[in-house]
CSV table of C-alpha atoms in Angstrom, one decimal:
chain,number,residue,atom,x,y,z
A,207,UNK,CA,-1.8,-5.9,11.4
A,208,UNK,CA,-0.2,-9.3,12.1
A,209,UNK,CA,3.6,-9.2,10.8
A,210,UNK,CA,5.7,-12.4,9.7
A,211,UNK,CA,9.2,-13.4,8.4
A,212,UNK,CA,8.9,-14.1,5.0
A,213,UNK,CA,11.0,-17.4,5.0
A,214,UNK,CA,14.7,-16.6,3.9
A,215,UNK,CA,14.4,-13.3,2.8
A,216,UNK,CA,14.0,-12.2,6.0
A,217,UNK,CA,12.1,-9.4,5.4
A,218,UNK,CA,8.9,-8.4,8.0
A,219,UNK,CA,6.2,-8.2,6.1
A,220,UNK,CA,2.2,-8.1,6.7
A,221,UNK,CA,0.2,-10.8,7.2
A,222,UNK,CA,-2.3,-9.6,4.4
A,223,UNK,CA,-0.8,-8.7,0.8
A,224,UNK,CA,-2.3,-5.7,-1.2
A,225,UNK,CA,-2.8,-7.8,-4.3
A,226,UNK,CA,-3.0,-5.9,-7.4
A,227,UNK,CA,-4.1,-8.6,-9.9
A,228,UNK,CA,-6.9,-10.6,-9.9
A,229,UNK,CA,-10.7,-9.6,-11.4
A,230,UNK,CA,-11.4,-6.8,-8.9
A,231,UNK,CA,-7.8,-5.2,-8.6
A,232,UNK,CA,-7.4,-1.6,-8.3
A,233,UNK,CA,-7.8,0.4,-11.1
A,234,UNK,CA,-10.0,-2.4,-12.9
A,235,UNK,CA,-13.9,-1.4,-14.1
A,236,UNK,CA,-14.4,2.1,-13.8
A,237,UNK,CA,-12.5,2.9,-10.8
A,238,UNK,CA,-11.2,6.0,-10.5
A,239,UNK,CA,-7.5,6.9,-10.5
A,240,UNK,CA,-8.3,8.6,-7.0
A,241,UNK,CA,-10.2,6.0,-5.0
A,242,UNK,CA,-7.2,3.3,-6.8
A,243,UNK,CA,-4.7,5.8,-4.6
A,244,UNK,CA,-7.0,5.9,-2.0
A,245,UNK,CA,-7.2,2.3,-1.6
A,246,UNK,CA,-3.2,1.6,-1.4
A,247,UNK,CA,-2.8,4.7,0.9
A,248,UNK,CA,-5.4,3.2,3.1
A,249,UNK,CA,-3.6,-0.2,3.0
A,250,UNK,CA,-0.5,1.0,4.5
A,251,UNK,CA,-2.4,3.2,7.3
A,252,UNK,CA,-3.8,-0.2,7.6
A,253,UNK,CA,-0.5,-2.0,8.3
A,254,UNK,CA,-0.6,-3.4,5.2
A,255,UNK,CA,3.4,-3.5,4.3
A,256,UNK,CA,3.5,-6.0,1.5
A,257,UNK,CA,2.0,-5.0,-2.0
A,258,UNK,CA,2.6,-7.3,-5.2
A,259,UNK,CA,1.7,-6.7,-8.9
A,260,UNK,CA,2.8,-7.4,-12.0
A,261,UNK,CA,3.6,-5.6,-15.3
A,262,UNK,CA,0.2,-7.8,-16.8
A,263,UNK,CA,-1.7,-5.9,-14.4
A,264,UNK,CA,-1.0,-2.4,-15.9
A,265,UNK,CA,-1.4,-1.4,-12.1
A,266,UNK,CA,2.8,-0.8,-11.9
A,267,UNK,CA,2.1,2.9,-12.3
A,268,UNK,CA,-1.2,3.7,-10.1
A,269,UNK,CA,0.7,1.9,-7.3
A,270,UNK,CA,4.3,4.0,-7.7
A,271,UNK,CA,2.0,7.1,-7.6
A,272,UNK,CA,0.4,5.8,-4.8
A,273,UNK,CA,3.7,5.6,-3.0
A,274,UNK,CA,5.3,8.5,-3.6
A,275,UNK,CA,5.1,10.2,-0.3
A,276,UNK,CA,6.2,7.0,1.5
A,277,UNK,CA,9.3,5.8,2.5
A,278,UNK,CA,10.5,3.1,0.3
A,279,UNK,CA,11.4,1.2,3.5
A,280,UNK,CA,7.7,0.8,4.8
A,281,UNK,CA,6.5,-1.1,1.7
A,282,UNK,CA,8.0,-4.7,0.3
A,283,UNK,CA,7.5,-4.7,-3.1
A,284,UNK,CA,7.0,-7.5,-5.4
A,285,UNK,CA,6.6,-7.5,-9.1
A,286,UNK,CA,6.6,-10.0,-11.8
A,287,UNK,CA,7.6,-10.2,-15.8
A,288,UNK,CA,5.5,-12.5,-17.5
A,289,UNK,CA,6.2,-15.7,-19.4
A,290,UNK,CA,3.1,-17.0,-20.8
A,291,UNK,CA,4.2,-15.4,-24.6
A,292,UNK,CA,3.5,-17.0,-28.1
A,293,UNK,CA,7.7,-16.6,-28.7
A,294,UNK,CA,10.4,-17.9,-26.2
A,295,UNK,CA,11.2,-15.2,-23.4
A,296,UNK,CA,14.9,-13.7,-24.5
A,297,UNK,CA,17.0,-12.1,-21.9
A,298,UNK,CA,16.8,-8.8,-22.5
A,299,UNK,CA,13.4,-8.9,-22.7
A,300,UNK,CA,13.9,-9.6,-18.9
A,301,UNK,CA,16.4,-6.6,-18.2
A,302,UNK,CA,13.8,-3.8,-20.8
A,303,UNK,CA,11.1,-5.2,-18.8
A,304,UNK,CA,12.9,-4.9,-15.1
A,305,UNK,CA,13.7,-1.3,-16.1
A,306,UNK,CA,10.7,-0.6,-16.9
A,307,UNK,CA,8.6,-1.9,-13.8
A,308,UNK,CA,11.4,0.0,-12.1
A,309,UNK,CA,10.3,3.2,-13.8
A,310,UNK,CA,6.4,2.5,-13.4
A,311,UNK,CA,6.9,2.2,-9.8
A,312,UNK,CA,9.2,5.0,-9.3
A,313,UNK,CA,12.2,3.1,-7.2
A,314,UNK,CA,15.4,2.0,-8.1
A,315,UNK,CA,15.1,-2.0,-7.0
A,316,UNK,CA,12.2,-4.2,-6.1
A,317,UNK,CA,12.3,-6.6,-3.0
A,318,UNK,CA,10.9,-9.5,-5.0
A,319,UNK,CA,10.9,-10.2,-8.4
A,320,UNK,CA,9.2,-13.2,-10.1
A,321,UNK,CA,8.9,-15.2,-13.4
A,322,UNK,CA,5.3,-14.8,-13.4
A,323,UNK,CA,2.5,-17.7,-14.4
A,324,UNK,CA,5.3,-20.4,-15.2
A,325,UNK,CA,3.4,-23.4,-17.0
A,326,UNK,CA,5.1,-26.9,-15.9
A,327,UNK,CA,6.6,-27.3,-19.8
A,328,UNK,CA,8.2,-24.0,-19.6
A,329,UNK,CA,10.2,-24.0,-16.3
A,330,UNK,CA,13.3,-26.0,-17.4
A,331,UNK,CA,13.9,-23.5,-20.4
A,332,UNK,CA,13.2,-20.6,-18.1
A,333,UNK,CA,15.5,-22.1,-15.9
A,334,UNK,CA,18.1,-22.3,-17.8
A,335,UNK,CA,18.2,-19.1,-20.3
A,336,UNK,CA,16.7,-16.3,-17.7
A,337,UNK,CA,17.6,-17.3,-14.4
A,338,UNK,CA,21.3,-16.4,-15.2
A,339,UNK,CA,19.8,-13.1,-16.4
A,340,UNK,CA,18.1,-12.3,-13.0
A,341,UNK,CA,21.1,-13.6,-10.8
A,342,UNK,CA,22.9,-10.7,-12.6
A,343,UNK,CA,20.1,-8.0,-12.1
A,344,UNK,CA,20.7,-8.8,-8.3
A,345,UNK,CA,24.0,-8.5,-8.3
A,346,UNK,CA,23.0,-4.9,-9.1
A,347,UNK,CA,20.7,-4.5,-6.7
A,348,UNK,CA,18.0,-4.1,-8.9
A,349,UNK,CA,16.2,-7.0,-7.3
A,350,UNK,CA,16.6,-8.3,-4.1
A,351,UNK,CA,15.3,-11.7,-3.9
A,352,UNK,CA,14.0,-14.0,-6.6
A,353,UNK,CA,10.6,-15.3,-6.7
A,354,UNK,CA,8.3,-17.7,-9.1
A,355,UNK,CA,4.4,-17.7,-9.4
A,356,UNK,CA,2.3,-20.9,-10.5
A,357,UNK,CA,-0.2,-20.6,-13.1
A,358,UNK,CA,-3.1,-22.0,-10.4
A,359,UNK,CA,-6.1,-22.1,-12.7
A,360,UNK,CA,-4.1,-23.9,-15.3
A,361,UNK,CA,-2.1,-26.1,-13.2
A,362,UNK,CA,-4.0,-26.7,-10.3
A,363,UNK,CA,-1.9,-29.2,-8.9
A,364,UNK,CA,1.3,-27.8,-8.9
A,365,UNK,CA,3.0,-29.7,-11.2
A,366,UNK,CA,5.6,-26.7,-12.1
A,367,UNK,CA,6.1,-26.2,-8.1
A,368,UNK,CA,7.0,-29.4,-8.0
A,369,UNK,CA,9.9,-29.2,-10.1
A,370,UNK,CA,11.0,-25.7,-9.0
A,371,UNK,CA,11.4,-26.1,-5.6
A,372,UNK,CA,13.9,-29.4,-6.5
A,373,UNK,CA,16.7,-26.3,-7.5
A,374,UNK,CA,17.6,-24.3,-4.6
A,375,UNK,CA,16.7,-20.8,-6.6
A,376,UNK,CA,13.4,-19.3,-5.5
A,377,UNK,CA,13.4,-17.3,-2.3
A,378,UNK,CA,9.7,-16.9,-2.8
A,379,UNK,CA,6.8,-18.8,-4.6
A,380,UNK,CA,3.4,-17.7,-5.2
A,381,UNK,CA,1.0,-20.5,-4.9
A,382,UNK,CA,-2.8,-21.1,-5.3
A,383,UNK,CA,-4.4,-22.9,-1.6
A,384,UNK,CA,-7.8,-22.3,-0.4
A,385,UNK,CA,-10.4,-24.4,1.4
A,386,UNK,CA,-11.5,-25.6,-1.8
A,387,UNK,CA,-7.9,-26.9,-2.8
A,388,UNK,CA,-5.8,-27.8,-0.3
A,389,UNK,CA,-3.2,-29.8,-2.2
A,390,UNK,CA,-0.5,-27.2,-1.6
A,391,UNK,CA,-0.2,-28.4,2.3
A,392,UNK,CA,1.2,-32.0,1.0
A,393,UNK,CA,2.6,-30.8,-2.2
A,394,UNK,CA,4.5,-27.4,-1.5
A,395,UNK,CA,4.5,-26.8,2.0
A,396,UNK,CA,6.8,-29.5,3.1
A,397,UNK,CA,9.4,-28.1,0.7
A,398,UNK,CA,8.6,-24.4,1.3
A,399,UNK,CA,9.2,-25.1,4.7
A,400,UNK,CA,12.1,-27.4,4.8
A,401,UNK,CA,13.9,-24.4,2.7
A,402,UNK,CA,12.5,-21.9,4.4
A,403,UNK,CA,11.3,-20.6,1.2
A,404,UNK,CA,9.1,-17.4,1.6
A,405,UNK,CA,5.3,-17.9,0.4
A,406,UNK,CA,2.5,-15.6,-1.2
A,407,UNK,CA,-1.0,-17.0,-1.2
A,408,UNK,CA,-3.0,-16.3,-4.2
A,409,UNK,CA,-6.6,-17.5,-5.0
A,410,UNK,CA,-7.2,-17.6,-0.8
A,411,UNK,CA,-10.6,-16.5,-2.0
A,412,UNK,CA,-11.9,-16.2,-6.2
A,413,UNK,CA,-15.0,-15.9,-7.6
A,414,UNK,CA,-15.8,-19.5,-6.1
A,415,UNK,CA,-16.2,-18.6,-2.5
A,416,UNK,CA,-17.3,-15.0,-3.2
A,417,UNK,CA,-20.7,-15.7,-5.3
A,418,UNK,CA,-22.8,-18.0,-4.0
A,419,UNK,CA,-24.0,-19.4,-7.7
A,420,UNK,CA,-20.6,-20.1,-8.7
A,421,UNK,CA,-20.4,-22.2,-5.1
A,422,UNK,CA,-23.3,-24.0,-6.1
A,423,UNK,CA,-22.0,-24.9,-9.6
A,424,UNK,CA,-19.0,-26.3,-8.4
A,425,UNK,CA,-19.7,-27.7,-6.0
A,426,UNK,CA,-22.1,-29.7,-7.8
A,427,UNK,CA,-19.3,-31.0,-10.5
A,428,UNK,CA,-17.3,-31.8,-7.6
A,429,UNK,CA,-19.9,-33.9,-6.4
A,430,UNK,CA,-20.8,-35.7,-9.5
A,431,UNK,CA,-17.1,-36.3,-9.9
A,432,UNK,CA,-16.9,-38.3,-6.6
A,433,UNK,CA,-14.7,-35.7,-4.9
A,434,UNK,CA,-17.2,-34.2,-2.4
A,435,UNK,CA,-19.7,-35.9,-0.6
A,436,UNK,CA,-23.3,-35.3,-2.2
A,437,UNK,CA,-24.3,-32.9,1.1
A,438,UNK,CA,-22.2,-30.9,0.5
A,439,UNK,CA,-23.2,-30.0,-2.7
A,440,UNK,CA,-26.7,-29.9,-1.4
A,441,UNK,CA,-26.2,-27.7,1.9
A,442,UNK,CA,-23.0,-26.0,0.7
A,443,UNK,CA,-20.4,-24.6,3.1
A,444,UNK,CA,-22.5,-23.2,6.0
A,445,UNK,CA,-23.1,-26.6,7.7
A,446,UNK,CA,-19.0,-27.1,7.9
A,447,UNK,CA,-19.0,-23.5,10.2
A,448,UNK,CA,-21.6,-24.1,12.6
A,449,UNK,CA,-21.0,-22.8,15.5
A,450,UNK,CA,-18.0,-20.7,14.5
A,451,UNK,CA,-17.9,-16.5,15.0
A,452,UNK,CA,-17.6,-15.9,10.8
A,453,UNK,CA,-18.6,-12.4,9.4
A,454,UNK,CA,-19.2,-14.6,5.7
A,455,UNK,CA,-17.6,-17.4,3.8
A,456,UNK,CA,-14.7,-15.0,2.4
A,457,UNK,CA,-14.0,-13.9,6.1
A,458,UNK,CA,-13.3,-17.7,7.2
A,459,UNK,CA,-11.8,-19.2,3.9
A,460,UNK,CA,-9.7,-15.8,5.1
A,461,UNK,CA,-8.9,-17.2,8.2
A,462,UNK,CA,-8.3,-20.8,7.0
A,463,UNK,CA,-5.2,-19.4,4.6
A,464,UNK,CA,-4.2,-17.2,7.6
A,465,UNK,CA,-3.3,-20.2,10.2
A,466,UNK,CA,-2.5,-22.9,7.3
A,467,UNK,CA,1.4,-23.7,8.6
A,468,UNK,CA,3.7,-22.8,5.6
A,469,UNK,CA,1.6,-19.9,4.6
A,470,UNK,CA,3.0,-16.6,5.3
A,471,UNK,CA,1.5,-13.7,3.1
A,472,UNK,CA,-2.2,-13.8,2.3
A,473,UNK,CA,-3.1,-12.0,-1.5
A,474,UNK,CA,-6.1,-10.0,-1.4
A,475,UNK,CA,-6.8,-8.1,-4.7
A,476,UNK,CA,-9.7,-5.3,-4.1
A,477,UNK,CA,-10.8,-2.1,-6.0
A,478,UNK,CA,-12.5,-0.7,-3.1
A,479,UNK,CA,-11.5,0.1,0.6
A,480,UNK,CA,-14.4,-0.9,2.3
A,481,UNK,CA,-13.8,-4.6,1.1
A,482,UNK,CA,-10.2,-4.1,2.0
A,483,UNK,CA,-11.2,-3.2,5.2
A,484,UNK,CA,-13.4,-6.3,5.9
A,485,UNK,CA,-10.1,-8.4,4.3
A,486,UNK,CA,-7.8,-6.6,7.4
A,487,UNK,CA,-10.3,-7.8,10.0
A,488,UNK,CA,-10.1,-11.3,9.1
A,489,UNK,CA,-6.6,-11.4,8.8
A,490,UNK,CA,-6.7,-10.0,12.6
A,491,UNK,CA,-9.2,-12.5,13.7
A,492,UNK,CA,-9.2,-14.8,15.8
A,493,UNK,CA,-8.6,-18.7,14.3
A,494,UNK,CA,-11.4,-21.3,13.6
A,495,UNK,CA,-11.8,-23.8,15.8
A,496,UNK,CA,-9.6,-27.0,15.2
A,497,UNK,CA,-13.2,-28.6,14.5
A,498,UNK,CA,-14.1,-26.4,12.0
A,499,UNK,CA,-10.4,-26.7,10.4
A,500,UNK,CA,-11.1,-30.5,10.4
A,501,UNK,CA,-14.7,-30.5,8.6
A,502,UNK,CA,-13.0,-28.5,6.2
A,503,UNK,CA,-10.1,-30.6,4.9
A,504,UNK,CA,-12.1,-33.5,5.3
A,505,UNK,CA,-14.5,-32.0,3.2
A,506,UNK,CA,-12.2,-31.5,0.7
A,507,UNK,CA,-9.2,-34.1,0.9
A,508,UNK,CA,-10.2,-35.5,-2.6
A,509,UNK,CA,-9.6,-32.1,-4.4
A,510,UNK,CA,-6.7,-31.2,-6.2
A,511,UNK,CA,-8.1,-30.2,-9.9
A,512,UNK,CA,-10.0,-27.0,-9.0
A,513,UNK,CA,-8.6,-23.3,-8.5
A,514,UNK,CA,-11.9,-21.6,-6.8
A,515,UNK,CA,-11.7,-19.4,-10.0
């Protein structure tokens, strides 16, 4: 498995995150309990050493289980405490919640913790009232580097980004970037990278470039929006690959995400191994060509109001 700084931290982490949110995590459906242990296990054989979730996801718990039997110092954890509540986040809210993700997971400090969804009218107050509360958790070692996730389908152009990465706070950010929206290369990247600020790629591939119907529908509102050229929308995606060595559409939007400079963890939620298993060889791939990369953001440079979702 390919490995990479991520930014500041330091920390060497996988290419390809075990993502345990999205519509198809582990332990979604009816899943078993065993193939949901099966499926981290098999990540880690896999090289898989980054594994991120969230207290929203209820998959805290399968994932501590899951790790019992390996030492803490093969696996980066990241976990998040959401924000998106009808009432103002409190502090200890924060520190109850900490503990018990802690508990759930069955470790005594997480590598990266992470205000989780922050909309762009909520970050100043966050800011201000919970980020002193966090500073203190990792004064105790309960969290080692601080992180902050986008809400991507509801703020698609990173409006909330945009204002965190002015304060020198974040040692990671989870963004949305895919072929589809590719915004994040002139709106985040620059900044991630001028602060060396770690990054976690999140809707690298959603229901969008997965099912070809949902393709087609968008596609087609893109289209009648002026944002895409009309072929596109007629031929869809396959006439932007010719010529290029891709297993499916997920395997090179993939592989896109993989080589996009400023990207450094690729997210790939899964409830089964085999799909994993396709995700891990197209992280180890080799790159498009730079004429397929080209087609694609040229295909796409008017889009910034779409998630894939």
């Amino acid at each position: 498995m390919n490995r990479i700084i991520l930014g500041r931290t330091g920390l060497a982490v996988s290419v390809l995150g075990l993502g345990a949110g999205g519509d198809s995590r582990l332990g979604s459906g009816r899943v078993a309990e065993a193939e949901s242990l099966r499926l981290v296990r098999a990540a880690i054989e896999r090289g898989v050493s980054f594994i991120d979730t969230a207290e929203a996801y209820g998959t805290e718990e399968l994932i501590g289980k899951a790790l019992r039997e390996v030492p803490r110092d093969r696996v980066v954890l990241s976990t998040k405490k959401t924000t998106r509540l009808d009432a103002p986040l409190r502090p200890e809210d924060v520190v109850s919640s900490l503990h018990a993700s802690l508990e759930r997971l069955g470790t005594d400090h997480v590598d990266v913790y992470h205000l989780h969804g922050v909309l762009p009218d909520r970050y100043a107050d966050l800011r201000e009232r919970i980020v002193p509360v966090l500073l203190r958790l990792r004064e105790q070692g309960k969290i080692r580097f601080l992180g902050i996730t986008e809400a991507f389908a509801a703020d698609p152009t990173h409006a909330m980004l945009a204002q965190a990465l002015r304060d020198d706070l974040w040692d990671v950010v989870m963004v949305g970037f895919n072929l589809l929206n590719q915004s994040a290369r002139e709106r985040v990247f620059p900044l991630t990278r001028a602060k060396d600020i770690g990054t976690l790629i999140m809707f690298a591939v959603r229901r969008a470039l997965s099912r070809p119907e949902r393709l087609r529908e968008l596609l087609a509102d893109l289209a009648a929006r002026g944002k895409v050229a009309r072929a596109l929308a007629d031929e869809g995606l396959d006439r932007l690959l010719v010529g290029e060595d891709v297993a499916s559409l997920p395997d090179a939007a993939y592989r896109f995400c993989r080589d996009e400079p400023g990207a450094h963890v690729i997210l790939s939620g899964t409830s089964s191994v085999e799909h994993l298993l396709e995700n891990v060889r197209s992280i180890e791939a080799p790159p498009l060509s730079a004429r397929a990369r080209e087609r694609l953001v040229e295909a796409f440079a008017q889009v910034d109001d779409v998630s894939g979702h």
